[in-house]
CSV table of C-alpha atoms and ligand atoms in Angstrom, one decimal:
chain,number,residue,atom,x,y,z
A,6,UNK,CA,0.0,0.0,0.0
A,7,UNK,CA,0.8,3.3,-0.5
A,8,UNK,CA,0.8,6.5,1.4
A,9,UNK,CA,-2.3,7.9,-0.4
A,10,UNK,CA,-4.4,5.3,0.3
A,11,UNK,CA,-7.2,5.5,2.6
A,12,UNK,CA,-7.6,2.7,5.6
A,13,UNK,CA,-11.2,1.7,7.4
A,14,UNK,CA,-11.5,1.5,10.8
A,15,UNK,CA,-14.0,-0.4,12.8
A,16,UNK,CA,-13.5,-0.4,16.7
A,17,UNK,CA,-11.1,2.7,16.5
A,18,UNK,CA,-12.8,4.0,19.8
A,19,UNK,CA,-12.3,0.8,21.7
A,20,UNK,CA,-9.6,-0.3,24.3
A,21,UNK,CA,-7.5,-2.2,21.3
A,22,UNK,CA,-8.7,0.3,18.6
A,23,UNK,CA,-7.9,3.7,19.9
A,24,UNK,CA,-4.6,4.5,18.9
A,25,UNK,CA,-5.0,2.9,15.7
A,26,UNK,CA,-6.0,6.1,13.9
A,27,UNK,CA,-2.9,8.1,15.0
A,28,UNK,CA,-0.5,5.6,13.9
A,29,UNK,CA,-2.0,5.5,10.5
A,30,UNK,CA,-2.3,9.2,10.2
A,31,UNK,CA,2.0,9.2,11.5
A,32,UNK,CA,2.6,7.2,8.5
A,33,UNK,CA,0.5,9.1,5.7
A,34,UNK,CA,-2.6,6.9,5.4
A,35,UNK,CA,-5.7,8.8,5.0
A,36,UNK,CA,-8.4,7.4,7.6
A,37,UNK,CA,-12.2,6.7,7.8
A,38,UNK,CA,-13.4,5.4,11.0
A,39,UNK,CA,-17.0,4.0,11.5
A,40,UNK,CA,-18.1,5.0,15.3
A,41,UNK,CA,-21.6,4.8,16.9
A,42,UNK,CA,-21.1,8.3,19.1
A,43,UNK,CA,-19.1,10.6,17.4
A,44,UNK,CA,-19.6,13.0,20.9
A,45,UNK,CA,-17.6,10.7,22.5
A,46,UNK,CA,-14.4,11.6,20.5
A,47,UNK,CA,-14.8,15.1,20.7
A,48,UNK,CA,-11.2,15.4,22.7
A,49,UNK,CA,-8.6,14.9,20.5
A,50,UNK,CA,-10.0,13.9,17.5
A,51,UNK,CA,-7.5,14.4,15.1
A,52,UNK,CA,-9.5,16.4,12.5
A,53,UNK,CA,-7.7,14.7,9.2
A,54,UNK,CA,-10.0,11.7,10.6
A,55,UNK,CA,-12.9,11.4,8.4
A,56,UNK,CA,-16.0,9.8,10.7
A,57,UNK,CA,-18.3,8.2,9.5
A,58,UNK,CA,-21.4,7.8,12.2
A,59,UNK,CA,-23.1,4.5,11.9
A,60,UNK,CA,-23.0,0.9,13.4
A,61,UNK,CA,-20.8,-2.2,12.0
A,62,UNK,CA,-24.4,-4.3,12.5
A,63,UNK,CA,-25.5,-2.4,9.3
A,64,UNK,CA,-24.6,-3.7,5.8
A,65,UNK,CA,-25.4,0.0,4.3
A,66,UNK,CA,-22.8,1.7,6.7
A,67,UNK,CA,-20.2,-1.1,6.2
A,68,UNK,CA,-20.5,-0.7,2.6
A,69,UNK,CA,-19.9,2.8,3.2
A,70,UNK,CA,-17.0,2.6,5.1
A,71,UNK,CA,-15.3,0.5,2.7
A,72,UNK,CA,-16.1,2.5,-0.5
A,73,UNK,CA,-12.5,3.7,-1.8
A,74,UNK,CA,-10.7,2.1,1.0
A,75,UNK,CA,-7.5,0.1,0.5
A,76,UNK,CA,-7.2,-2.1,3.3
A,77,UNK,CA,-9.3,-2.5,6.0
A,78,UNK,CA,-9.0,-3.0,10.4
A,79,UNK,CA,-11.1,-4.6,12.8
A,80,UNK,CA,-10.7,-3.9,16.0
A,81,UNK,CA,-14.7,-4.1,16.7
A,82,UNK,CA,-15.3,-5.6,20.5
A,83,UNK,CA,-18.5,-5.9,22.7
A,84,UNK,CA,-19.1,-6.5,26.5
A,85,UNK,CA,-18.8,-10.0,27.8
A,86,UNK,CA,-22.1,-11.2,28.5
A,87,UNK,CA,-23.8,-9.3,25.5
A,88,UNK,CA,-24.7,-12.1,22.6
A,89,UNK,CA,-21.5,-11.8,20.2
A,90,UNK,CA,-21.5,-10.3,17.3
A,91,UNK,CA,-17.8,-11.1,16.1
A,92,UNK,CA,-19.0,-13.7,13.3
A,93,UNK,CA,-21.6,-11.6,11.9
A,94,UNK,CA,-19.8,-8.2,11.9
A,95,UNK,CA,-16.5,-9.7,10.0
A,96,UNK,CA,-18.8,-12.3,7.7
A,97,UNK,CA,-20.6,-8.7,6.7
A,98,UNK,CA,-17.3,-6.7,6.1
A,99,UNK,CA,-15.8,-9.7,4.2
A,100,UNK,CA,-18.3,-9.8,1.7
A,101,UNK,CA,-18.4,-6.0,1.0
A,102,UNK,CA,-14.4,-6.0,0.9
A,103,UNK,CA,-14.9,-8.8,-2.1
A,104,UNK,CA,-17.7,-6.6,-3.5
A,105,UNK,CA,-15.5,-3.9,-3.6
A,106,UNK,CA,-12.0,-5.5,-4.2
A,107,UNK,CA,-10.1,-4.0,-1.3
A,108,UNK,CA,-7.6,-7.2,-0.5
A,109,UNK,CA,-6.3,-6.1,2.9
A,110,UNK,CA,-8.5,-6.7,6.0
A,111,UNK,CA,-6.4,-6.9,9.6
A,112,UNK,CA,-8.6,-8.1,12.7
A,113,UNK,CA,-7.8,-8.7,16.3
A,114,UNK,CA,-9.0,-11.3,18.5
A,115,UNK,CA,-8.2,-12.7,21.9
A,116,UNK,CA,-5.2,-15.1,22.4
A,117,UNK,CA,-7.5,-17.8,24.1
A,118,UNK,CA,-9.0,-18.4,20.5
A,119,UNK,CA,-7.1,-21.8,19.5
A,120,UNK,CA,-6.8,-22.5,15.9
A,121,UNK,CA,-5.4,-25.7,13.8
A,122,UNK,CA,-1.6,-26.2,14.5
A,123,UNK,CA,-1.1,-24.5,17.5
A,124,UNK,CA,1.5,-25.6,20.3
A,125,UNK,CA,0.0,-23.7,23.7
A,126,UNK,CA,2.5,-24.4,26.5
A,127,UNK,CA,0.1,-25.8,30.0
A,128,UNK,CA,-0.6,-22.2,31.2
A,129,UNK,CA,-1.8,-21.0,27.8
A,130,UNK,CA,-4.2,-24.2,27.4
A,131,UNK,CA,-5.9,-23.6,30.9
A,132,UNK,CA,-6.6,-20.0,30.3
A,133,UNK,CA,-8.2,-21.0,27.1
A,134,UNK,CA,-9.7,-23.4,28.3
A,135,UNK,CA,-11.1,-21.2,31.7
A,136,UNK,CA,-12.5,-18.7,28.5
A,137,UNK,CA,-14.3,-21.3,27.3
A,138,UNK,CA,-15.9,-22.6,30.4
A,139,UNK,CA,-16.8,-19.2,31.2
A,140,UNK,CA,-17.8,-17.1,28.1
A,141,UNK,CA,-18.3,-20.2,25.6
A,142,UNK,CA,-21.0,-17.9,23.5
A,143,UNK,CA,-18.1,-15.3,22.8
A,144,UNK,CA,-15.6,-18.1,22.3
A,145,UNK,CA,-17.7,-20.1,19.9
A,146,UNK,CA,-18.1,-17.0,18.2
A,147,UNK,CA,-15.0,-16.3,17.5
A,148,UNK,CA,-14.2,-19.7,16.1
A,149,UNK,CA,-16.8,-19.4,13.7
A,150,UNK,CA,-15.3,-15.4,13.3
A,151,UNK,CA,-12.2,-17.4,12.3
A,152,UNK,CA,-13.1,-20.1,10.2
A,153,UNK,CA,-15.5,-17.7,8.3
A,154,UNK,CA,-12.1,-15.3,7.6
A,155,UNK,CA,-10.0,-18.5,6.6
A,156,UNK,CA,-12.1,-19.4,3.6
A,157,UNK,CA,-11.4,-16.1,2.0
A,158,UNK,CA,-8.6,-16.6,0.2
A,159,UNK,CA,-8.7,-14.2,-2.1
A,160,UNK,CA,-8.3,-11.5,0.8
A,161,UNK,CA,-5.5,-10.9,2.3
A,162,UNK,CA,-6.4,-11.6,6.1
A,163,UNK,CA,-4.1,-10.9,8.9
A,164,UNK,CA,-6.6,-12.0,12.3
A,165,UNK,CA,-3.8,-10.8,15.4
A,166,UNK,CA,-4.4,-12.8,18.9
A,167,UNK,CA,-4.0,-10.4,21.7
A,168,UNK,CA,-3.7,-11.0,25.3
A,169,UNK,CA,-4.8,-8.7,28.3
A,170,UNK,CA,-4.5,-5.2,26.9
A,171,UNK,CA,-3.3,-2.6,28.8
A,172,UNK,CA,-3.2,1.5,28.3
A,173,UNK,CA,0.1,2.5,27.8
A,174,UNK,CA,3.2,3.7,25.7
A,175,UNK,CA,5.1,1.7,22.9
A,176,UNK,CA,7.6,-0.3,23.9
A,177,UNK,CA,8.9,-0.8,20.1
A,178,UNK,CA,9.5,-4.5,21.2
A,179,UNK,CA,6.9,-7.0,20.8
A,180,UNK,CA,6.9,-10.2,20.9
A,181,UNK,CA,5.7,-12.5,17.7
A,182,UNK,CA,4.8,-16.3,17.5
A,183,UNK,CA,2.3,-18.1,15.2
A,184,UNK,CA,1.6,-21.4,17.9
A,185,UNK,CA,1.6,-19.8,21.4
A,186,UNK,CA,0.9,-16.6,23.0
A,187,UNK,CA,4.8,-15.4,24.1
A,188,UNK,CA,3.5,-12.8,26.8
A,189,UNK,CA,0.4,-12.3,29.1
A,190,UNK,CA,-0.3,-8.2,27.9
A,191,UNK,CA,0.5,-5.8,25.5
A,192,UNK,CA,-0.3,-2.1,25.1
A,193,UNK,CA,-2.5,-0.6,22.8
A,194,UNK,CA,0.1,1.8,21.4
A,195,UNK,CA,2.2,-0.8,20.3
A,196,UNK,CA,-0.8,-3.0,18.7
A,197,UNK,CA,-1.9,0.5,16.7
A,198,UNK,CA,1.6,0.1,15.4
A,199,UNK,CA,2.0,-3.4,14.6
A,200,UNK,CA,-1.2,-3.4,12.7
A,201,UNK,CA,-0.2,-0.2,10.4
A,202,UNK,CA,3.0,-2.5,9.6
A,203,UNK,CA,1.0,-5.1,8.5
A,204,UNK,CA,-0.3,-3.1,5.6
A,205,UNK,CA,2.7,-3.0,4.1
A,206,UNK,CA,4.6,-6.2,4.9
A,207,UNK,CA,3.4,-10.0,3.8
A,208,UNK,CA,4.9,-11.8,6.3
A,209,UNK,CA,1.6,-12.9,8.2
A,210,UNK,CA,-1.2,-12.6,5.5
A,211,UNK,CA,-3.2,-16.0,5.7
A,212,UNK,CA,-1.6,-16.6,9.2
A,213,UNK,CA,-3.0,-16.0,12.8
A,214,UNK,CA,0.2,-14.5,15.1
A,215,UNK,CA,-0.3,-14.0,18.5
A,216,UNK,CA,1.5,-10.9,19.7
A,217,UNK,CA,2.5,-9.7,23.3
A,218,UNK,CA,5.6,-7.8,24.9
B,24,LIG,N1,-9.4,-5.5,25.8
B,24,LIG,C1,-8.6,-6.6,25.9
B,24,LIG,O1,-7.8,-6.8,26.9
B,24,LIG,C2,-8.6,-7.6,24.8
B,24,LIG,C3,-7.7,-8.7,24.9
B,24,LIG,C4,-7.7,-9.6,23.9
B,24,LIG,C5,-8.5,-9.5,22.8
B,24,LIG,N2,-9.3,-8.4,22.7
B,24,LIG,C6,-10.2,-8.3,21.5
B,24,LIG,O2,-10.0,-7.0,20.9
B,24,LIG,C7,-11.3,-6.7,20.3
B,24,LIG,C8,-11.7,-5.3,20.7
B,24,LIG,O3,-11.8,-5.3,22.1
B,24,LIG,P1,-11.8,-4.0,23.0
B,24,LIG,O4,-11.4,-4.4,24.4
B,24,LIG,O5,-11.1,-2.9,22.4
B,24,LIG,O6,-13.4,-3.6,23.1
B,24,LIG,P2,-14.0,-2.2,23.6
B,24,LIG,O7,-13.1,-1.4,24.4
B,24,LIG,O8,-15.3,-2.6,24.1
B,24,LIG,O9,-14.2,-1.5,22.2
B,24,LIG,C9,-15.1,-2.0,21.2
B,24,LIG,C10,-15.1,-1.1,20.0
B,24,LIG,O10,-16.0,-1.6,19.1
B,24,LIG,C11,-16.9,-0.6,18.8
B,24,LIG,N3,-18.3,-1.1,18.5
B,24,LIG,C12,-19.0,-1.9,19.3
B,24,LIG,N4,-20.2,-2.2,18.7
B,24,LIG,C13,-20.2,-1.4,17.6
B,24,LIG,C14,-21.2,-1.3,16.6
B,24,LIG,N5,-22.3,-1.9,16.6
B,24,LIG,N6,-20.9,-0.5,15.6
B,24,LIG,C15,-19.7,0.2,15.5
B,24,LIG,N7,-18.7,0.1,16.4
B,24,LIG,C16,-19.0,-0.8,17.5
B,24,LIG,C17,-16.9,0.3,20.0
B,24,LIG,O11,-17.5,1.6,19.6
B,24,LIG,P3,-18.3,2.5,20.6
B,24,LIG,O12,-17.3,3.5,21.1
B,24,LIG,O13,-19.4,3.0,19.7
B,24,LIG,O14,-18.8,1.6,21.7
B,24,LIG,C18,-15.5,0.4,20.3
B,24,LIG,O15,-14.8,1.2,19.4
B,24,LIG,C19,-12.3,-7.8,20.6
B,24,LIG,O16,-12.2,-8.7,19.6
B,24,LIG,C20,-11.7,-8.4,21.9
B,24,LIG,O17,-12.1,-9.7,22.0
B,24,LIG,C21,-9.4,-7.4,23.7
């Protein structure tokens, strides 16, 4: 991708999402960011972000979102407890990013999701497993979330396992691995900026890296 091209936000107000913006502005992106309550972001909203006031459950504001957009990141999130909308959201954006040919879609998920091939050491198992036990509507979610994003493989799909996230700076040193979750938190700063590297590099499109510091 190129400087001039335009990046779509969904979840850019949320604990993951919010510094996401910023560190696609710092590299030259333009940015359109879908948000339900645009009075929420009236402090420091960086005015070369162009809003777009609407909900990721509605296929016309999607479509919306996407139109002219070169690569696309999902950072959506909901309560725990509220039924999950993971699945639903992504299966919608997916099929409007094919309707529109944009290739690049980035998500985030949590590290407890366990996919084909991975290698979680004891501790890792158990707290995916305790996930399951506890909130197995949001973690059957987000295995169907997943398998819907592996079977498009015409897009270039990046989905990012996270562990606890914290608010804080960048530490510039993170932590990759593509079978087991290396750390137990990470700071949002330093997911904004591993995300706007993935629009430009190749190394984990089709994959599912977990990331911590
Ligand atoms: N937080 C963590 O420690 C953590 C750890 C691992 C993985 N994750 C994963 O990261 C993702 C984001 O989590 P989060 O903690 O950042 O969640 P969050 O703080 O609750 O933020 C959720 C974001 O999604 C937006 N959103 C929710 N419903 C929407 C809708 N209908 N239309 C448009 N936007 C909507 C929210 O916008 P509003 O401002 O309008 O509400 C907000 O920007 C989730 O997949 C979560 O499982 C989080």
């Amino acid at each position: 991708m190129t400087n001039n091209h335009k990046i779509a936000i969904i979840g850019g107000t949320g604990k993951v999402g919010r510094y996401i913006a910023a560190a696609a502005l710092q590299q030259g992106y333009q940015v359109r960011m879908l948000v339900r309550n645009p009075g929420k972001l009236k402090d420091g909203l960086d005015s070369r972000i162009e809003i777009l006031q609407g909900s990721a459950e509605n296929r016309d504001h999607i479509r919306q979102l996407l139109q002219d957009c070169h690569a696309v990141v999902n950072a959506f999130g909901q309560p725990l407890g509220e039924a999950p909308l993971y699945s639903t959201v992504t299966s919608m954006v997916l099929e409007i990013m094919n309707e529109l040919e944009i290739s690049r879609y980035i998500g985030v998920t949590g590290g407890s999701l366990t996919l084909e091939g991975d290698r979680k050491r004891l501790m890792n198992k158990v707290g995916a497993l305790l996930f399951r036990i506890f909130f197995p509507a949001m973690i059957k979610d987000k295995q169907r979330e997943a398998a819907i994003i592996q079977q498009y493989c015409n897009i270039e799909w990046t989905l990012i396992r996270l562990p606890f996230v914290v608010e804080g700076k960048e530490s510039g040193h993170i932590k990759e691995h593509l079978t087991d979750m290396p750390g137990f938190k990470i700071s949002n700063r330093d997911i904004a900026s591993f995300i706007i590297r993935q629009t430009t590099e190749a190394k984990y499109i089709h994959k599912s890296p977990f990331i911590a510091t």
